[in-house]
Amino acid sequence: MAFSPSRVSTFSTGSPINAQLKRVGTHNGSFHCDEALGCFMIRLSDKFSGAEIVRTRDPQLLETLDAVLDVGGVYDPSNDRYDHHQKGFAEVFGHGFNTKLSSAGLVYKHFGMEIIAKELRLDEGHQDVFRLFIAVYRNFMEAIDAIDNGINQYDTDQPPRYVNNTHLSSRVGKLNLDWTDPDQSSENENKAFERAMNLAGREFLDNLRSLAKSWLPARSIVVECLSARKDVDPSGEILVLDRFCPWKLHLFELEQEMKIDPPIKYVLYQDDRSKHWRIQAVAVAPDRFESRKALPESWRGLRDDDLSKGCGIPGGVFVHMSGFIGGHTTYEGALAMAKAALKL
């Protein structure tokens, strides 16, 4: 079989002056999210900044390249080989994560700290770099690894209740040449792969920047409010945020770090638009809908005067039908609802 290597003329990521252009290989043919993202990320590193992407399955050509992703049957970071298809491969991210890595996960494992440090303009040893390294994997990378390796999100033998073709891996897959496309040339395929790299890379950077700008600064707020929780209620099960921020993932992590027991049942915060106060029941896990202790069933679906009468606390606004969230016009009223709900 004759191999025809193809190249992708990729955009510049700010190569160091006079740096020798390196070549990064991946397979040609149909592409997936993991190698598209892996190629994007590895070019964000100093070592492979601005590298040329070579798409081929020719083993002799792959041998000559500076790095190889998702092809070649070898995982050897010392030689920048990052395939995950070979028999016996079982590499995981670590840090409590057990999902088998894809080529993107391998690149992130070895280059992620550098990429994040450069984005934040911090030293790689800074604690915020590590926190984001873990958060980006949890919130973005792990799903790509799992989907590429055919790992279901839930342990079940039942068919899914709906089809989700809107996630990143699906959208990248749709960028492959359609069988009806009259131009099936390697050049056109490479253009499609470059679009896939850009799509996956843009979402990676958007996720990283969002976590750095919004999620990370919220950690200190949640720490302070957790430390003051028993001043709110002696049970220690009600958390009041003095200003709204992304709190959910921080709460689960900090409960473990601070050894908080019993766990938080309700979080109170003020809605910026209405200025009313919200009472939100904490979920059993970050990715679950079920609450640790939903608001009382007798309150659910009630609004305004009906709610005030139902809970015996004037000023009620609403309680959601599922009991995961409710509202009150004042802080004092919201706190009274939370305290009452703990007892029901």
mmCIF file of C-alpha atoms in Angstrom:
data_model
loop_
_atom_site.group_PDB
_atom_site.id
_atom_site.type_symbol
_atom_site.label_atom_id
_atom_site.label_comp_id
_atom_site.label_asym_id
_atom_site.label_seq_id
_atom_site.Cartn_x
_atom_site.Cartn_y
_atom_site.Cartn_z
ATOM 1 C CA MET A 1 0.000 0.000 0.000
ATOM 2 C CA ALA A 2 1.373 3.395 -0.966
ATOM 3 C CA PHE A 3 1.341 6.055 1.739
ATOM 4 C CA SER A 4 0.808 9.671 0.802
ATOM 5 C CA PRO A 5 1.806 12.023 3.619
ATOM 6 C CA SER A 6 -0.143 15.237 3.865
ATOM 7 C CA ARG A 7 0.631 18.470 5.609
ATOM 8 C CA VAL A 8 -1.490 21.075 7.286
ATOM 9 C CA SER A 9 -0.315 24.655 6.948
ATOM 10 C CA THR A 10 -1.215 25.702 10.463
ATOM 11 C CA PHE A 11 -1.475 29.195 11.884
ATOM 12 C CA SER A 12 1.335 30.733 13.932
ATOM 13 C CA THR A 13 1.213 30.599 17.723
ATOM 14 C CA GLY A 14 4.117 32.975 18.213
ATOM 15 C CA SER A 15 7.173 30.811 17.620
ATOM 16 C CA PRO A 16 10.314 31.886 19.443
ATOM 17 C CA ILE A 17 12.629 33.881 17.205
ATOM 18 C CA ASN A 18 15.006 31.676 15.199
ATOM 19 C CA ALA A 19 13.437 28.508 16.579
ATOM 20 C CA GLN A 20 13.766 25.577 14.206
ATOM 21 C CA LEU A 21 10.381 24.543 12.842
ATOM 22 C CA LYS A 22 9.445 21.141 14.228
ATOM 23 C CA ARG A 23 7.103 18.583 12.699
ATOM 24 C CA VAL A 24 4.246 16.894 14.565
ATOM 25 C CA GLY A 25 2.626 13.834 13.048
ATOM 26 C CA THR A 26 -0.856 12.426 13.264
ATOM 27 C CA HIS A 27 -2.816 10.057 11.036
ATOM 28 C CA ASN A 28 -4.564 11.066 7.839
ATOM 29 C CA GLY A 29 -8.085 9.984 6.872
ATOM 30 C CA SER A 30 -11.060 10.529 9.157
ATOM 31 C CA PHE A 31 -10.188 12.593 12.213
ATOM 32 C CA HIS A 32 -11.540 12.861 15.730
ATOM 33 C CA CYS A 33 -11.576 15.508 18.423
ATOM 34 C CA ASP A 34 -8.666 14.062 20.371
ATOM 35 C CA GLU A 35 -5.958 14.385 17.723
ATOM 36 C CA ALA A 36 -7.346 17.713 16.490
ATOM 37 C CA LEU A 37 -7.173 19.137 20.008
ATOM 38 C CA GLY A 38 -3.877 17.400 20.754
ATOM 39 C CA CYS A 39 -2.259 18.977 17.697
ATOM 40 C CA PHE A 40 -3.591 22.388 18.696
ATOM 41 C CA MET A 41 -2.388 22.111 22.294
ATOM 42 C CA ILE A 42 1.087 20.779 21.578
ATOM 43 C CA ARG A 43 1.703 23.799 19.334
ATOM 44 C CA LEU A 44 1.046 26.041 22.361
ATOM 45 C CA SER A 45 4.166 24.644 24.043
ATOM 46 C CA ASP A 46 7.565 26.264 23.630
ATOM 47 C CA LYS A 47 9.054 23.055 22.304
ATOM 48 C CA PHE A 48 6.533 22.691 19.470
ATOM 49 C CA SER A 49 5.439 26.290 18.972
ATOM 50 C CA GLY A 50 4.404 26.830 15.343
ATOM 51 C CA ALA A 51 5.140 23.190 14.445
ATOM 52 C CA GLU A 52 4.074 21.834 11.067
ATOM 53 C CA ILE A 53 1.386 19.145 11.232
ATOM 54 C CA VAL A 54 2.114 16.106 9.074
ATOM 55 C CA ARG A 55 -0.812 13.742 8.497
ATOM 56 C CA THR A 56 0.272 10.246 7.501
ATOM 57 C CA ARG A 57 0.239 6.591 8.486
ATOM 58 C CA ASP A 58 3.596 5.826 6.891
ATOM 59 C CA PRO A 59 5.667 4.315 9.749
ATOM 60 C CA GLN A 60 8.954 5.295 8.131
ATOM 61 C CA LEU A 61 7.900 8.913 7.856
ATOM 62 C CA LEU A 62 6.423 8.934 11.360
ATOM 63 C CA GLU A 63 9.792 7.760 12.662
ATOM 64 C CA THR A 64 11.444 10.950 11.371
ATOM 65 C CA LEU A 65 9.010 13.374 13.021
ATOM 66 C CA ASP A 66 9.638 15.303 16.228
ATOM 67 C CA ALA A 67 6.351 14.241 17.838
ATOM 68 C CA VAL A 68 3.577 11.807 16.905
ATOM 69 C CA LEU A 69 -0.018 11.857 18.168
ATOM 70 C CA ASP A 70 -2.776 9.239 17.914
ATOM 71 C CA VAL A 71 -0.881 6.935 15.560
ATOM 72 C CA GLY A 72 2.206 4.738 15.630
ATOM 73 C CA GLY A 73 1.284 2.444 18.515
ATOM 74 C CA VAL A 74 3.726 3.976 20.997
ATOM 75 C CA TYR A 75 3.340 5.982 24.181
ATOM 76 C CA ASP A 76 6.752 7.326 25.135
ATOM 77 C CA PRO A 77 6.766 10.910 26.402
ATOM 78 C CA SER A 78 10.558 10.982 26.520
ATOM 79 C CA ASN A 79 10.475 10.753 22.707
ATOM 80 C CA ASP A 80 7.200 12.693 22.308
ATOM 81 C CA ARG A 81 5.141 9.710 21.153
ATOM 82 C CA TYR A 82 1.516 9.993 22.264
ATOM 83 C CA ASP A 83 -0.618 7.152 20.929
ATOM 84 C CA HIS A 84 -3.254 5.352 22.994
ATOM 85 C CA HIS A 85 -4.477 2.581 20.669
ATOM 86 C CA GLN A 86 -1.831 -0.054 21.435
ATOM 87 C CA LYS A 87 -2.562 -3.192 23.418
ATOM 88 C CA GLY A 88 -1.879 -2.794 27.119
ATOM 89 C CA PHE A 89 -2.225 0.986 27.158
ATOM 90 C CA ALA A 90 -3.881 2.086 30.405
ATOM 91 C CA GLU A 91 -2.501 5.556 31.134
ATOM 92 C CA VAL A 92 -4.771 7.869 33.146
ATOM 93 C CA PHE A 93 -4.481 11.497 34.202
ATOM 94 C CA GLY A 94 -4.098 10.673 37.898
ATOM 95 C CA HIS A 95 -5.043 13.078 40.709
ATOM 96 C CA GLY A 96 -8.122 10.948 41.399
ATOM 97 C CA PHE A 97 -9.178 10.575 37.746
ATOM 98 C CA ASN A 98 -9.348 7.057 36.296
ATOM 99 C CA THR A 99 -10.517 7.621 32.710
ATOM 100 C CA LYS A 100 -8.152 6.188 30.122
ATOM 101 C CA LEU A 101 -6.453 8.967 28.183
ATOM 102 C CA SER A 102 -6.798 9.780 24.504
ATOM 103 C CA SER A 103 -4.020 11.485 22.539
ATOM 104 C CA ALA A 104 -5.413 14.855 23.667
ATOM 105 C CA GLY A 105 -5.339 13.754 27.286
ATOM 106 C CA LEU A 106 -1.743 12.599 26.900
ATOM 107 C CA VAL A 107 -0.677 15.939 25.458
ATOM 108 C CA TYR A 108 -2.538 17.766 28.217
ATOM 109 C CA LYS A 109 -0.978 15.582 30.917
ATOM 110 C CA HIS A 110 2.530 16.456 29.739
ATOM 111 C CA PHE A 111 2.100 20.017 28.451
ATOM 112 C CA GLY A 112 -0.983 21.319 30.258
ATOM 113 C CA MET A 113 0.834 22.958 33.172
ATOM 114 C CA GLU A 114 3.100 24.845 30.773
ATOM 115 C CA ILE A 115 0.165 25.983 28.641
ATOM 116 C CA ILE A 116 -1.793 27.216 31.669
ATOM 117 C CA ALA A 117 1.220 28.954 33.213
ATOM 118 C CA LYS A 118 1.839 30.831 29.969
ATOM 119 C CA GLU A 119 -1.827 31.840 29.719
ATOM 120 C CA LEU A 120 -1.842 33.118 33.324
ATOM 121 C CA ARG A 121 1.697 34.519 33.081
ATOM 122 C CA LEU A 122 2.643 32.675 36.220
ATOM 123 C CA ASP A 123 5.367 30.231 37.163
ATOM 124 C CA GLU A 124 4.417 26.579 36.616
ATOM 125 C CA GLY A 125 4.848 25.983 40.337
ATOM 126 C CA HIS A 126 2.169 28.488 41.327
ATOM 127 C CA GLN A 127 -0.756 26.881 43.159
ATOM 128 C CA ASP A 128 -3.305 28.526 40.837
ATOM 129 C CA VAL A 129 -1.683 26.846 37.835
ATOM 130 C CA PHE A 130 -2.154 23.434 39.416
ATOM 131 C CA ARG A 131 -5.735 24.214 40.471
ATOM 132 C CA LEU A 132 -6.604 25.161 36.911
ATOM 133 C CA PHE A 133 -4.718 22.126 35.581
ATOM 134 C CA ILE A 134 -7.103 19.922 37.561
ATOM 135 C CA ALA A 135 -10.198 22.035 36.850
ATOM 136 C CA VAL A 136 -9.660 22.095 33.079
ATOM 137 C CA TYR A 137 -9.256 18.334 33.054
ATOM 138 C CA ARG A 138 -12.416 17.822 35.104
ATOM 139 C CA ASN A 139 -14.537 20.333 33.182
ATOM 140 C CA PHE A 140 -13.252 19.842 29.653
ATOM 141 C CA MET A 141 -10.581 17.276 28.920
ATOM 142 C CA GLU A 142 -11.933 14.173 30.639
ATOM 143 C CA ALA A 143 -15.079 14.063 28.494
ATOM 144 C CA ILE A 144 -12.952 14.119 25.327
ATOM 145 C CA ASP A 145 -10.839 11.243 26.645
ATOM 146 C CA ALA A 146 -13.906 9.243 27.628
ATOM 147 C CA ILE A 147 -15.789 9.759 24.369
ATOM 148 C CA ASP A 148 -12.774 8.851 22.247
ATOM 149 C CA ASN A 149 -12.253 5.671 24.270
ATOM 150 C CA GLY A 150 -15.945 4.700 24.136
ATOM 151 C CA ILE A 151 -16.562 5.101 27.872
ATOM 152 C CA ASN A 152 -20.183 5.728 28.856
ATOM 153 C CA GLN A 153 -20.913 8.643 31.138
ATOM 154 C CA TYR A 154 -23.131 6.451 33.326
ATOM 155 C CA ASP A 155 -23.043 2.774 34.260
ATOM 156 C CA THR A 156 -26.268 1.474 32.722
ATOM 157 C CA ASP A 157 -27.485 -1.237 30.396
ATOM 158 C CA GLN A 158 -30.422 0.903 29.288
ATOM 159 C CA PRO A 159 -30.409 2.882 26.026
ATOM 160 C CA PRO A 160 -30.036 6.675 26.388
ATOM 161 C CA ARG A 161 -33.256 8.648 26.732
ATOM 162 C CA TYR A 162 -32.086 11.136 24.108
ATOM 163 C CA VAL A 163 -29.289 11.579 21.590
ATOM 164 C CA ASN A 164 -26.722 14.324 22.168
ATOM 165 C CA ASN A 165 -24.899 15.325 18.985
ATOM 166 C CA THR A 166 -24.004 18.808 20.195
ATOM 167 C CA HIS A 167 -20.895 18.089 22.288
ATOM 168 C CA LEU A 168 -17.463 19.095 21.014
ATOM 169 C CA SER A 169 -16.396 15.621 19.893
ATOM 170 C CA SER A 170 -19.541 15.321 17.786
ATOM 171 C CA ARG A 171 -19.115 18.759 16.245
ATOM 172 C CA VAL A 172 -15.494 18.053 15.355
ATOM 173 C CA GLY A 173 -16.546 14.771 13.758
ATOM 174 C CA LYS A 174 -19.018 16.602 11.544
ATOM 175 C CA LEU A 175 -16.158 18.591 10.023
ATOM 176 C CA ASN A 176 -14.881 15.466 8.236
ATOM 177 C CA LEU A 177 -15.470 15.475 4.503
ATOM 178 C CA ASP A 178 -18.940 14.259 3.636
ATOM 179 C CA TRP A 179 -19.137 11.240 1.359
ATOM 180 C CA THR A 180 -21.124 13.392 -1.086
ATOM 181 C CA ASP A 181 -18.339 15.993 -1.330
ATOM 182 C CA PRO A 182 -16.896 15.826 -4.872
ATOM 183 C CA ASP A 183 -13.455 16.894 -3.652
ATOM 184 C CA GLN A 184 -12.032 14.073 -1.536
ATOM 185 C CA SER A 185 -8.411 15.162 -2.000
ATOM 186 C CA SER A 186 -5.861 15.145 0.823
ATOM 187 C CA GLU A 187 -5.613 18.917 0.471
ATOM 188 C CA ASN A 188 -9.319 19.348 1.140
ATOM 189 C CA GLU A 189 -9.127 16.851 3.997
ATOM 190 C CA ASN A 190 -6.289 18.861 5.538
ATOM 191 C CA LYS A 191 -8.346 22.042 5.339
ATOM 192 C CA ALA A 192 -11.119 20.245 7.205
ATOM 193 C CA PHE A 193 -8.626 19.054 9.826
ATOM 194 C CA GLU A 194 -7.329 22.578 10.326
ATOM 195 C CA ARG A 195 -10.895 23.755 10.901
ATOM 196 C CA ALA A 196 -11.254 20.961 13.455
ATOM 197 C CA MET A 197 -8.051 22.051 15.213
ATOM 198 C CA ASN A 198 -9.296 25.620 15.370
ATOM 199 C CA LEU A 199 -12.719 24.615 16.701
ATOM 200 C CA ALA A 200 -11.341 22.301 19.396
ATOM 201 C CA GLY A 201 -8.539 24.690 20.306
ATOM 202 C CA ARG A 202 -10.816 27.699 20.577
ATOM 203 C CA GLU A 203 -13.125 25.842 22.972
ATOM 204 C CA PHE A 204 -10.152 24.636 25.010
ATOM 205 C CA LEU A 205 -8.846 28.189 25.417
ATOM 206 C CA ASP A 206 -12.330 29.583 26.081
ATOM 207 C CA ASN A 207 -12.785 27.019 28.854
ATOM 208 C CA LEU A 208 -9.368 27.736 30.353
ATOM 209 C CA ARG A 209 -9.885 31.497 30.259
ATOM 210 C CA SER A 210 -13.371 31.273 31.742
ATOM 211 C CA LEU A 211 -12.110 29.159 34.625
ATOM 212 C CA ALA A 212 -9.189 31.520 35.192
ATOM 213 C CA LYS A 213 -11.308 34.681 35.059
ATOM 214 C CA SER A 214 -14.463 33.555 36.835
ATOM 215 C CA TRP A 215 -14.112 30.200 38.583
ATOM 216 C CA LEU A 216 -10.699 30.570 40.198
ATOM 217 C CA PRO A 217 -11.296 33.928 41.978
ATOM 218 C CA ALA A 218 -14.497 32.495 43.471
ATOM 219 C CA ARG A 219 -12.548 29.961 45.523
ATOM 220 C CA SER A 220 -11.469 32.470 48.180
ATOM 221 C CA ILE A 221 -15.051 33.714 48.539
ATOM 222 C CA VAL A 222 -16.362 30.193 49.132
ATOM 223 C CA VAL A 223 -13.563 29.493 51.636
ATOM 224 C CA GLU A 224 -14.452 32.601 53.668
ATOM 225 C CA CYS A 225 -18.174 31.800 53.636
ATOM 226 C CA LEU A 226 -17.594 28.191 54.636
ATOM 227 C CA SER A 227 -15.487 29.321 57.568
ATOM 228 C CA ALA A 228 -18.376 31.523 58.728
ATOM 229 C CA ARG A 229 -21.144 28.952 58.192
ATOM 230 C CA LYS A 230 -21.765 28.269 61.898
ATOM 231 C CA ASP A 231 -22.297 31.970 62.491
ATOM 232 C CA VAL A 232 -25.257 31.646 60.107
ATOM 233 C CA ASP A 233 -26.761 28.550 61.712
ATOM 234 C CA PRO A 234 -25.336 26.277 64.443
ATOM 235 C CA SER A 235 -25.995 23.220 62.268
ATOM 236 C CA GLY A 236 -23.287 24.352 59.863
ATOM 237 C CA GLU A 237 -25.437 23.104 56.997
ATOM 238 C CA ILE A 238 -26.380 26.492 55.542
ATOM 239 C CA LEU A 239 -23.882 28.517 53.507
ATOM 240 C CA VAL A 240 -24.486 32.212 52.783
ATOM 241 C CA LEU A 241 -22.561 33.829 49.932
ATOM 242 C CA ASP A 242 -21.933 37.501 50.614
ATOM 243 C CA ARG A 243 -21.779 37.931 46.819
ATOM 244 C CA PHE A 244 -22.774 35.539 44.091
ATOM 245 C CA CYS A 245 -20.004 33.549 42.406
ATOM 246 C CA PRO A 246 -19.510 30.127 40.789
ATOM 247 C CA TRP A 247 -19.599 28.031 43.957
ATOM 248 C CA LYS A 248 -20.619 24.486 43.151
ATOM 249 C CA LEU A 249 -17.334 22.793 42.233
ATOM 250 C CA HIS A 250 -15.467 24.742 44.893
ATOM 251 C CA LEU A 251 -17.955 23.616 47.518
ATOM 252 C CA PHE A 252 -17.509 19.908 46.794
ATOM 253 C CA GLU A 253 -13.726 20.186 46.763
ATOM 254 C CA LEU A 254 -13.510 22.365 49.856
ATOM 255 C CA GLU A 255 -15.856 20.163 51.857
ATOM 256 C CA GLN A 256 -13.314 17.378 51.417
ATOM 257 C CA GLU A 257 -10.268 19.572 52.014
ATOM 258 C CA MET A 258 -11.783 21.221 55.113
ATOM 259 C CA LYS A 259 -13.345 17.937 56.296
ATOM 260 C CA ILE A 260 -16.789 19.526 56.623
ATOM 261 C CA ASP A 261 -19.332 17.217 58.224
ATOM 262 C CA PRO A 262 -22.276 17.322 58.020
ATOM 263 C CA PRO A 263 -22.138 18.592 54.442
ATOM 264 C CA ILE A 264 -23.817 21.801 53.299
ATOM 265 C CA LYS A 265 -27.501 21.345 52.437
ATOM 266 C CA TYR A 266 -28.496 24.862 51.284
ATOM 267 C CA VAL A 267 -26.676 27.819 49.742
ATOM 268 C CA LEU A 268 -28.171 31.311 50.029
ATOM 269 C CA TYR A 269 -27.268 34.191 47.707
ATOM 270 C CA GLN A 270 -28.830 37.371 46.378
ATOM 271 C CA ASP A 271 -30.082 37.535 42.810
ATOM 272 C CA ASP A 272 -28.420 40.567 41.182
ATOM 273 C CA ARG A 273 -31.399 41.431 39.001
ATOM 274 C CA SER A 274 -34.402 41.057 41.273
ATOM 275 C CA LYS A 275 -32.462 41.650 44.520
ATOM 276 C CA HIS A 276 -34.470 38.772 45.979
ATOM 277 C CA TRP A 277 -32.668 36.000 47.853
ATOM 278 C CA ARG A 278 -32.299 32.461 46.554
ATOM 279 C CA ILE A 279 -32.185 29.238 48.556
ATOM 280 C CA GLN A 280 -30.504 26.521 46.491
ATOM 281 C CA ALA A 281 -30.352 22.907 47.588
ATOM 282 C CA VAL A 282 -26.885 21.415 47.083
ATOM 283 C CA ALA A 283 -26.788 18.514 44.629
ATOM 284 C CA VAL A 284 -25.493 15.101 45.670
ATOM 285 C CA ALA A 285 -22.651 15.508 43.140
ATOM 286 C CA PRO A 286 -21.531 18.253 40.723
ATOM 287 C CA ASP A 287 -22.981 16.465 37.698
ATOM 288 C CA ARG A 288 -26.211 15.205 39.286
ATOM 289 C CA PHE A 289 -29.685 16.750 39.438
ATOM 290 C CA GLU A 290 -30.709 15.116 42.723
ATOM 291 C CA SER A 291 -30.363 17.277 45.839
ATOM 292 C CA ARG A 292 -28.866 16.296 49.165
ATOM 293 C CA LYS A 293 -32.002 17.682 50.780
ATOM 294 C CA ALA A 294 -34.537 19.230 48.413
ATOM 295 C CA LEU A 295 -36.842 21.940 49.711
ATOM 296 C CA PRO A 296 -39.974 20.428 51.325
ATOM 297 C CA GLU A 297 -42.422 18.749 48.980
ATOM 298 C CA SER A 298 -45.344 20.721 50.428
ATOM 299 C CA TRP A 299 -43.686 23.972 49.260
ATOM 300 C CA ARG A 300 -42.891 22.871 45.711
ATOM 301 C CA GLY A 301 -44.653 24.656 42.904
ATOM 302 C CA LEU A 302 -46.031 27.364 45.196
ATOM 303 C CA ARG A 303 -45.569 31.095 44.608
ATOM 304 C CA ASP A 304 -46.042 34.378 46.452
ATOM 305 C CA ASP A 305 -48.924 34.337 48.979
ATOM 306 C CA ASP A 306 -49.541 30.615 48.519
ATOM 307 C CA LEU A 307 -45.905 29.910 49.362
ATOM 308 C CA SER A 308 -45.931 32.304 52.304
ATOM 309 C CA LYS A 309 -48.940 30.499 53.730
ATOM 310 C CA GLY A 310 -47.534 27.075 52.936
ATOM 311 C CA CYS A 311 -44.201 27.624 54.690
ATOM 312 C CA GLY A 312 -45.477 30.044 57.314
ATOM 313 C CA ILE A 313 -42.896 32.705 56.371
ATOM 314 C CA PRO A 314 -44.234 35.953 54.832
ATOM 315 C CA GLY A 315 -42.511 37.260 51.713
ATOM 316 C CA GLY A 316 -42.071 33.972 49.877
ATOM 317 C CA VAL A 317 -41.480 34.247 46.116
ATOM 318 C CA PHE A 318 -41.352 30.712 44.705
ATOM 319 C CA VAL A 319 -40.151 27.142 45.109
ATOM 320 C CA HIS A 320 -39.323 25.121 42.007
ATOM 321 C CA MET A 321 -41.378 22.008 41.288
ATOM 322 C CA SER A 322 -38.321 19.812 41.868
ATOM 323 C CA GLY A 323 -37.432 21.550 45.136
ATOM 324 C CA PHE A 324 -33.877 22.347 44.085
ATOM 325 C CA ILE A 325 -34.287 26.131 44.421
ATOM 326 C CA GLY A 326 -36.582 28.707 45.981
ATOM 327 C CA GLY A 327 -36.753 32.434 46.548
ATOM 328 C CA HIS A 328 -37.687 35.021 49.167
ATOM 329 C CA THR A 329 -37.826 38.798 49.102
ATOM 330 C CA THR A 330 -35.379 39.187 52.011
ATOM 331 C CA TYR A 331 -32.261 37.563 53.390
ATOM 332 C CA GLU A 332 -33.933 36.998 56.743
ATOM 333 C CA GLY A 333 -36.848 35.244 55.086
ATOM 334 C CA ALA A 334 -34.609 33.073 52.921
ATOM 335 C CA LEU A 335 -32.600 32.041 55.981
ATOM 336 C CA ALA A 336 -35.804 31.235 57.860
ATOM 337 C CA MET A 337 -36.934 29.032 54.948
ATOM 338 C CA ALA A 338 -33.594 27.210 54.914
ATOM 339 C CA LYS A 339 -33.700 26.630 58.667
ATOM 340 C CA ALA A 340 -37.265 25.368 58.470
ATOM 341 C CA ALA A 341 -36.433 23.075 55.552
ATOM 342 C CA LEU A 342 -33.608 21.469 57.531
ATOM 343 C CA LYS A 343 -36.149 20.344 60.123
ATOM 344 C CA LEU A 344 -38.709 18.933 57.656
#
